[in-house]
Short mmCIF file of C-alpha atoms in Angstrom, two decimals:
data_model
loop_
_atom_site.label_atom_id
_atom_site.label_comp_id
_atom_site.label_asym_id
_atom_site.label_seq_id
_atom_site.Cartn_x
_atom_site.Cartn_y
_atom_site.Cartn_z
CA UNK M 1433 -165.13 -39.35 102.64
CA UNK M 1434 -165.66 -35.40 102.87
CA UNK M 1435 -168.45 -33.72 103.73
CA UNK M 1436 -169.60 -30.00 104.26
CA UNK M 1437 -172.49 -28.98 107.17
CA UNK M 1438 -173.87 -25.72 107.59
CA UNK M 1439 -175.91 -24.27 110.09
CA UNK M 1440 -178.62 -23.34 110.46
CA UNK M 1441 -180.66 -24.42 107.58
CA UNK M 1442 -182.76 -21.46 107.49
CA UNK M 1443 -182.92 -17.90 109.73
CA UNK M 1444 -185.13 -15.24 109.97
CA UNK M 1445 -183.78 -12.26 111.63
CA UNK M 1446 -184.77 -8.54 112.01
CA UNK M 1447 -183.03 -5.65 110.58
CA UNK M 1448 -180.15 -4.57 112.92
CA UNK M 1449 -179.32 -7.65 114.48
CA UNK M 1450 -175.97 -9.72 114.70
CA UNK M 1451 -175.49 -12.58 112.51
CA UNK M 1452 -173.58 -16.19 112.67
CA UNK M 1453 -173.14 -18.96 110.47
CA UNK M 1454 -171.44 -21.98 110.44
CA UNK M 1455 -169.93 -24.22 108.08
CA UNK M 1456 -167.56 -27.35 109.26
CA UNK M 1457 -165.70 -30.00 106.89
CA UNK M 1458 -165.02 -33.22 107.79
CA UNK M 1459 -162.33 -35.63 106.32
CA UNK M 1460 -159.94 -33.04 104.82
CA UNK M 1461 -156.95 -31.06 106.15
CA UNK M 1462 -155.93 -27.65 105.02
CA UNK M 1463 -159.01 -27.09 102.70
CA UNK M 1464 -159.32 -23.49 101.18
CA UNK M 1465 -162.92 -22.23 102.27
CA UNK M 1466 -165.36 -20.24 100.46
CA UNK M 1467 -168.34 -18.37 101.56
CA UNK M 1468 -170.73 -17.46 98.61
CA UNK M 1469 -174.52 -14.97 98.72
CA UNK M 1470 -177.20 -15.95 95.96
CA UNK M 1471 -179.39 -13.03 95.93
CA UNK M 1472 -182.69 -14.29 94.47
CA UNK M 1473 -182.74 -14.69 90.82
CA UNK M 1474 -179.40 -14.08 90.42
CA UNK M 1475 -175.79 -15.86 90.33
CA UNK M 1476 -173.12 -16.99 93.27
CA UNK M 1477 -171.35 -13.54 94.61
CA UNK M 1478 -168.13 -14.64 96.75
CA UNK M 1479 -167.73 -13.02 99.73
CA UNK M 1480 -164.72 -14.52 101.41
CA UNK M 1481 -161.98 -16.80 100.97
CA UNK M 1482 -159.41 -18.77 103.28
CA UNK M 1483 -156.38 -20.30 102.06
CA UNK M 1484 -155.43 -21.38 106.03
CA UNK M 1485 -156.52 -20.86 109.43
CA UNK M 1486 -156.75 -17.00 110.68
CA UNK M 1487 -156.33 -16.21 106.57
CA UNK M 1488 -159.33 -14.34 105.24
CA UNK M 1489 -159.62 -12.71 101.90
CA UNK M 1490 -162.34 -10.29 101.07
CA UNK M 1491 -163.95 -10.00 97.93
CA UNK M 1492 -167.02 -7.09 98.16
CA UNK M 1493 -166.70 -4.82 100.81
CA UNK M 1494 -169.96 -4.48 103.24
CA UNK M 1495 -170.87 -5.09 106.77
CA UNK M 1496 -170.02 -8.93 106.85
CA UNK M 1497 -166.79 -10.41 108.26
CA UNK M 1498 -165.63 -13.99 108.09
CA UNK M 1499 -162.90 -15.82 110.54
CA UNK M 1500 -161.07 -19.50 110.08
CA UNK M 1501 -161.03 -19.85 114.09
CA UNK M 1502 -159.90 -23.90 113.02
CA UNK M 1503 -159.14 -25.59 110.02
CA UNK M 1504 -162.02 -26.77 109.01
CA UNK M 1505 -164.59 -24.03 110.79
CA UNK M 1506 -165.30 -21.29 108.90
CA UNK M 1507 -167.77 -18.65 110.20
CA UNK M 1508 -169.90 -15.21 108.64
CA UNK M 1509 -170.86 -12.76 110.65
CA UNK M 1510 -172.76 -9.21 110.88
CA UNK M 1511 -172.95 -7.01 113.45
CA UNK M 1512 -176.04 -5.41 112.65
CA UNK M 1513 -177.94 -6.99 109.32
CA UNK M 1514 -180.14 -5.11 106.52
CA UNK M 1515 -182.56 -5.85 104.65
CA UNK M 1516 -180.60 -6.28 101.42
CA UNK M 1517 -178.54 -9.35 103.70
CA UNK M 1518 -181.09 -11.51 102.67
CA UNK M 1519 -180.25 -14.40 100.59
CA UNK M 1520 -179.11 -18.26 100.50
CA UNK M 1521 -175.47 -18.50 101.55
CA UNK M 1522 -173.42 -21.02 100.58
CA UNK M 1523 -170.04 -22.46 102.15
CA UNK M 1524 -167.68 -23.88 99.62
CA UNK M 1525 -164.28 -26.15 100.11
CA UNK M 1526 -161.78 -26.92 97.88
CA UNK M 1527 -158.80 -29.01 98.29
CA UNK M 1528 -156.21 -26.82 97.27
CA UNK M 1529 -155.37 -23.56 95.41
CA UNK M 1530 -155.09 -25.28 92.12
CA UNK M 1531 -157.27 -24.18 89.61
CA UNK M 1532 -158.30 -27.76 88.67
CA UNK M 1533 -160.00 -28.17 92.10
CA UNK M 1534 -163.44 -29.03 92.18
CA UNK M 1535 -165.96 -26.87 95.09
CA UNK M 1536 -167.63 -28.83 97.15
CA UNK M 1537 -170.91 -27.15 98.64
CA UNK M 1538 -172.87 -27.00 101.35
CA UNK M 1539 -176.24 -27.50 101.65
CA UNK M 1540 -176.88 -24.06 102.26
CA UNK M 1541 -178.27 -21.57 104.64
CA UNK M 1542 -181.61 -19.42 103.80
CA UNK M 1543 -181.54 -15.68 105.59
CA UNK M 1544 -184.67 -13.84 105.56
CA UNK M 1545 -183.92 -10.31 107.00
CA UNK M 1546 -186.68 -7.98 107.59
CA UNK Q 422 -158.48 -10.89 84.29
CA UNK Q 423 -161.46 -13.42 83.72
CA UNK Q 424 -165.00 -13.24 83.11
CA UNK Q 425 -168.41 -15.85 82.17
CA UNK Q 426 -171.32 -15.23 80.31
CA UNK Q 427 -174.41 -17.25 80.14
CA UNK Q 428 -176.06 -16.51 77.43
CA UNK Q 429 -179.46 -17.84 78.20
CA UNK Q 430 -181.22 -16.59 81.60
CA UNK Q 431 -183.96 -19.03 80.99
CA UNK Q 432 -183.84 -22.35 78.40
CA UNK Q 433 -187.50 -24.55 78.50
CA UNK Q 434 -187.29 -27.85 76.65
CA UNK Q 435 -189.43 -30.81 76.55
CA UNK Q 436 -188.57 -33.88 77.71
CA UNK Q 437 -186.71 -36.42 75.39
CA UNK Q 438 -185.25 -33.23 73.56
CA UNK Q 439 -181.71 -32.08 73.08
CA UNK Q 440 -180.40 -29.28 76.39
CA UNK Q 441 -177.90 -27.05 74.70
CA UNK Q 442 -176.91 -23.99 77.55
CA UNK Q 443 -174.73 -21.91 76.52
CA UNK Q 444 -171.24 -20.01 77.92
CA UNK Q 445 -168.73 -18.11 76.43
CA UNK Q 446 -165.61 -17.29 79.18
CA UNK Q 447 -162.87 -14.51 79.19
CA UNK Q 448 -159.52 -15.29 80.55
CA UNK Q 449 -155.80 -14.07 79.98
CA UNK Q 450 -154.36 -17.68 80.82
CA UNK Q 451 -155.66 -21.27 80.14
CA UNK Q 452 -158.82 -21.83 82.36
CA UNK Q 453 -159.96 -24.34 84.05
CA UNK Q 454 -163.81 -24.31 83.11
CA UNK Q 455 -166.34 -26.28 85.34
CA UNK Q 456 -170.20 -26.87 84.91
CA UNK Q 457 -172.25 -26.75 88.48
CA UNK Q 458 -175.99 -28.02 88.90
CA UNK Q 459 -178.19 -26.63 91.73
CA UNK Q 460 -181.71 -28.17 92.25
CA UNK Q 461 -184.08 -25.54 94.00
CA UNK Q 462 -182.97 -25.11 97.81
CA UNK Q 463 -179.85 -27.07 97.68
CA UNK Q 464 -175.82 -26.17 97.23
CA UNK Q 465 -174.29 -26.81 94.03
CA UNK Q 466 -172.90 -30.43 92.75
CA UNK Q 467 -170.25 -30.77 89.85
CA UNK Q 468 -171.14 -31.98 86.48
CA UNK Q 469 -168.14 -31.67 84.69
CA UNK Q 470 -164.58 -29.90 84.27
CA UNK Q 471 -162.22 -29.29 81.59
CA UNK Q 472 -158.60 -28.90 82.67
CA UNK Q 473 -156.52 -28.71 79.78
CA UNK Q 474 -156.84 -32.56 78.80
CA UNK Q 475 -159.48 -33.74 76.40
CA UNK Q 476 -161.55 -30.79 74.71
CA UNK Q 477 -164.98 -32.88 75.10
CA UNK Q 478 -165.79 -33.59 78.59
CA UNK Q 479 -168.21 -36.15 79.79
CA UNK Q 480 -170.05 -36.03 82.92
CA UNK Q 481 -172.59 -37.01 85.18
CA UNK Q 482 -176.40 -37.36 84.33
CA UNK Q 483 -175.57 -38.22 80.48
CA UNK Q 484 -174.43 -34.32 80.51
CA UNK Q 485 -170.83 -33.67 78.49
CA UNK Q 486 -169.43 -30.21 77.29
CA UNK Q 487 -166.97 -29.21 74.34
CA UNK Q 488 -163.99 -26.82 74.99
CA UNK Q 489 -163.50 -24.40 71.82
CA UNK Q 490 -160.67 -22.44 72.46
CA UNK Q 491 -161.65 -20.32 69.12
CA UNK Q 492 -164.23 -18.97 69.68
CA UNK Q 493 -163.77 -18.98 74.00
CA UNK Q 494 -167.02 -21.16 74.60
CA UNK Q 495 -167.57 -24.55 76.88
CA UNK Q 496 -171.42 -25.35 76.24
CA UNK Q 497 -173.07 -28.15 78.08
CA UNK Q 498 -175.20 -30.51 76.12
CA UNK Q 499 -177.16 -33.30 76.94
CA UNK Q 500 -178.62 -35.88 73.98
CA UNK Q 501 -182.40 -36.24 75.84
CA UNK Q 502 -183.85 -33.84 78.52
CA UNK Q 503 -185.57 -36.09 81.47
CA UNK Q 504 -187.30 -34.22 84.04
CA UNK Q 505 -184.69 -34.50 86.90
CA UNK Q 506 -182.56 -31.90 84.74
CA UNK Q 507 -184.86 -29.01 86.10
CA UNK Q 508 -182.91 -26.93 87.97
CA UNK Q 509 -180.45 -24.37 87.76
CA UNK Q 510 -177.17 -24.33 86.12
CA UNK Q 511 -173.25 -22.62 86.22
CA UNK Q 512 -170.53 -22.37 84.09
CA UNK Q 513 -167.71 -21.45 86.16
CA UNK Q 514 -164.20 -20.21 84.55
CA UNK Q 515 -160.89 -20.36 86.92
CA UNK Q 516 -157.55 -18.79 86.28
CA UNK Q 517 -154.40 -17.63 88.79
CA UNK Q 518 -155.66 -14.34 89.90
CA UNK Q 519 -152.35 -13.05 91.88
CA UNK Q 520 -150.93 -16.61 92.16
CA UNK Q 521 -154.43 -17.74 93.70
CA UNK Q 522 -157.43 -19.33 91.84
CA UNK Q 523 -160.31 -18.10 92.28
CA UNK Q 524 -163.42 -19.23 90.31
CA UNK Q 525 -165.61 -16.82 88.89
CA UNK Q 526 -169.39 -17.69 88.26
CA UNK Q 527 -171.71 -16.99 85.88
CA UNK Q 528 -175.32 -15.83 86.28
CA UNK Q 529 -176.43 -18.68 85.80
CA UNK Q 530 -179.19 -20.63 83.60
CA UNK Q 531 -182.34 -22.49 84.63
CA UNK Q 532 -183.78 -25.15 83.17
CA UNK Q 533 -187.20 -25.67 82.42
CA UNK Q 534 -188.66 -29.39 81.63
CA UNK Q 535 -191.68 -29.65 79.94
CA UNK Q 536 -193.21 -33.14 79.84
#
């Protein structure tokens, strides 16, 4: 069976610093990948999609970056977080580009920037 | 292009009485149209999708949804609120966007359980 990890769980990070999270899927090849931000109180923003290793699509411009360094590894990063960073991201996978695919989630990773 | 509403930010029910959440979607093809459930702290599970077969879905947790392609809506009902439900809740439409899909969310609806 799939599953989704991210890491870690939960961060707390001051203003200005560089950021990295992880997300790995097991049991699937080729998986589009999805990073999403939940900004308290409010719905899923997507931030970056990958149809295939080294292919990253942006969707909101701003001082994150995503990379697909493997096929199932997908990574966010920030060289220098602020304050309005904080929020529960969310890692995604999918098995294909078809519109009838189901997301499968992670478990999510809480960032407190301040 | 496509778009979700939510209608309701917040819906509070008791328990053993009818969940009605509502969403009315936007799209320029035939969506695919998915319902996601998030308990606080967590990633989101899948509760039920309509791909262009039957136009009432069932899904998990006694929780089923009716396409109606009239009037652009895909509400999730449930016959008898139990506690569990509490939590937060997503309609989600998905149409080719440049020969990709990508699903967009709605704001999203939580559910209050009263016992």
């Amino acid at each position: 069976s799939q599953t989704i990890h991210q890491w870690p769980a939960t961060l707390v990070q001051p203003v200005g610093s560089p950021l990295s999270l992880e997300c790995t899927v097991e049991g699937t090849s080729n998986p589009n990948l999805y990073w999403y931000r939940q900004a308290a109180g409010r719905g899923l923003q997507l931030l970056f999609y990958s149809v295939g290793i080294g292919q990253i699509s942006s969707e909101v411009p701003q001082n994150l970056s995503a990379s697909r360094p493997q096929d199932r590894q997908f990574i966010l990063s920030s060289k220098k977080l602020l304050l309005s960073d904080s929020g529960f991201y969310l890692c995604a996978w999918s098995p294909g580009a078809s519109g009838t695919d189901t997301q499968y989630f992670g478990p999510g990773t809480r960032l407190t920037v301040l | 292009a496509q778009s979700v509403t939510q209608l309701d930010s917040h819906v509070s029910v008791s328990e053993g009485t009818p969940v009605l959440l509502r969403c009315n979607y936007s799209s320029s093809y035939s969506p695919s149209l998915f319902w996601y459930v998030q308990h606080p702290n967590k990633g989101l599970q899948l509760l039920l999708k309509y791909t262009s077969a039957a136009t009432l879905v069932k899904g998990i947790n006694g929780f089923e949804a009716e396409f109606k392609k009239s009037e652009t809506s895909f509400h999730l009902t449930k016959p008898s609120a139990h506690m569990s439900d509490a939590a937060e809740y997503f309609c989600v439409v998905s149409d080719p966007v440049g020969g990709s899909y990508i699903p967009t969310f709605g704001r999203g609806t939580s559910l209050i359980v009263h016992p």
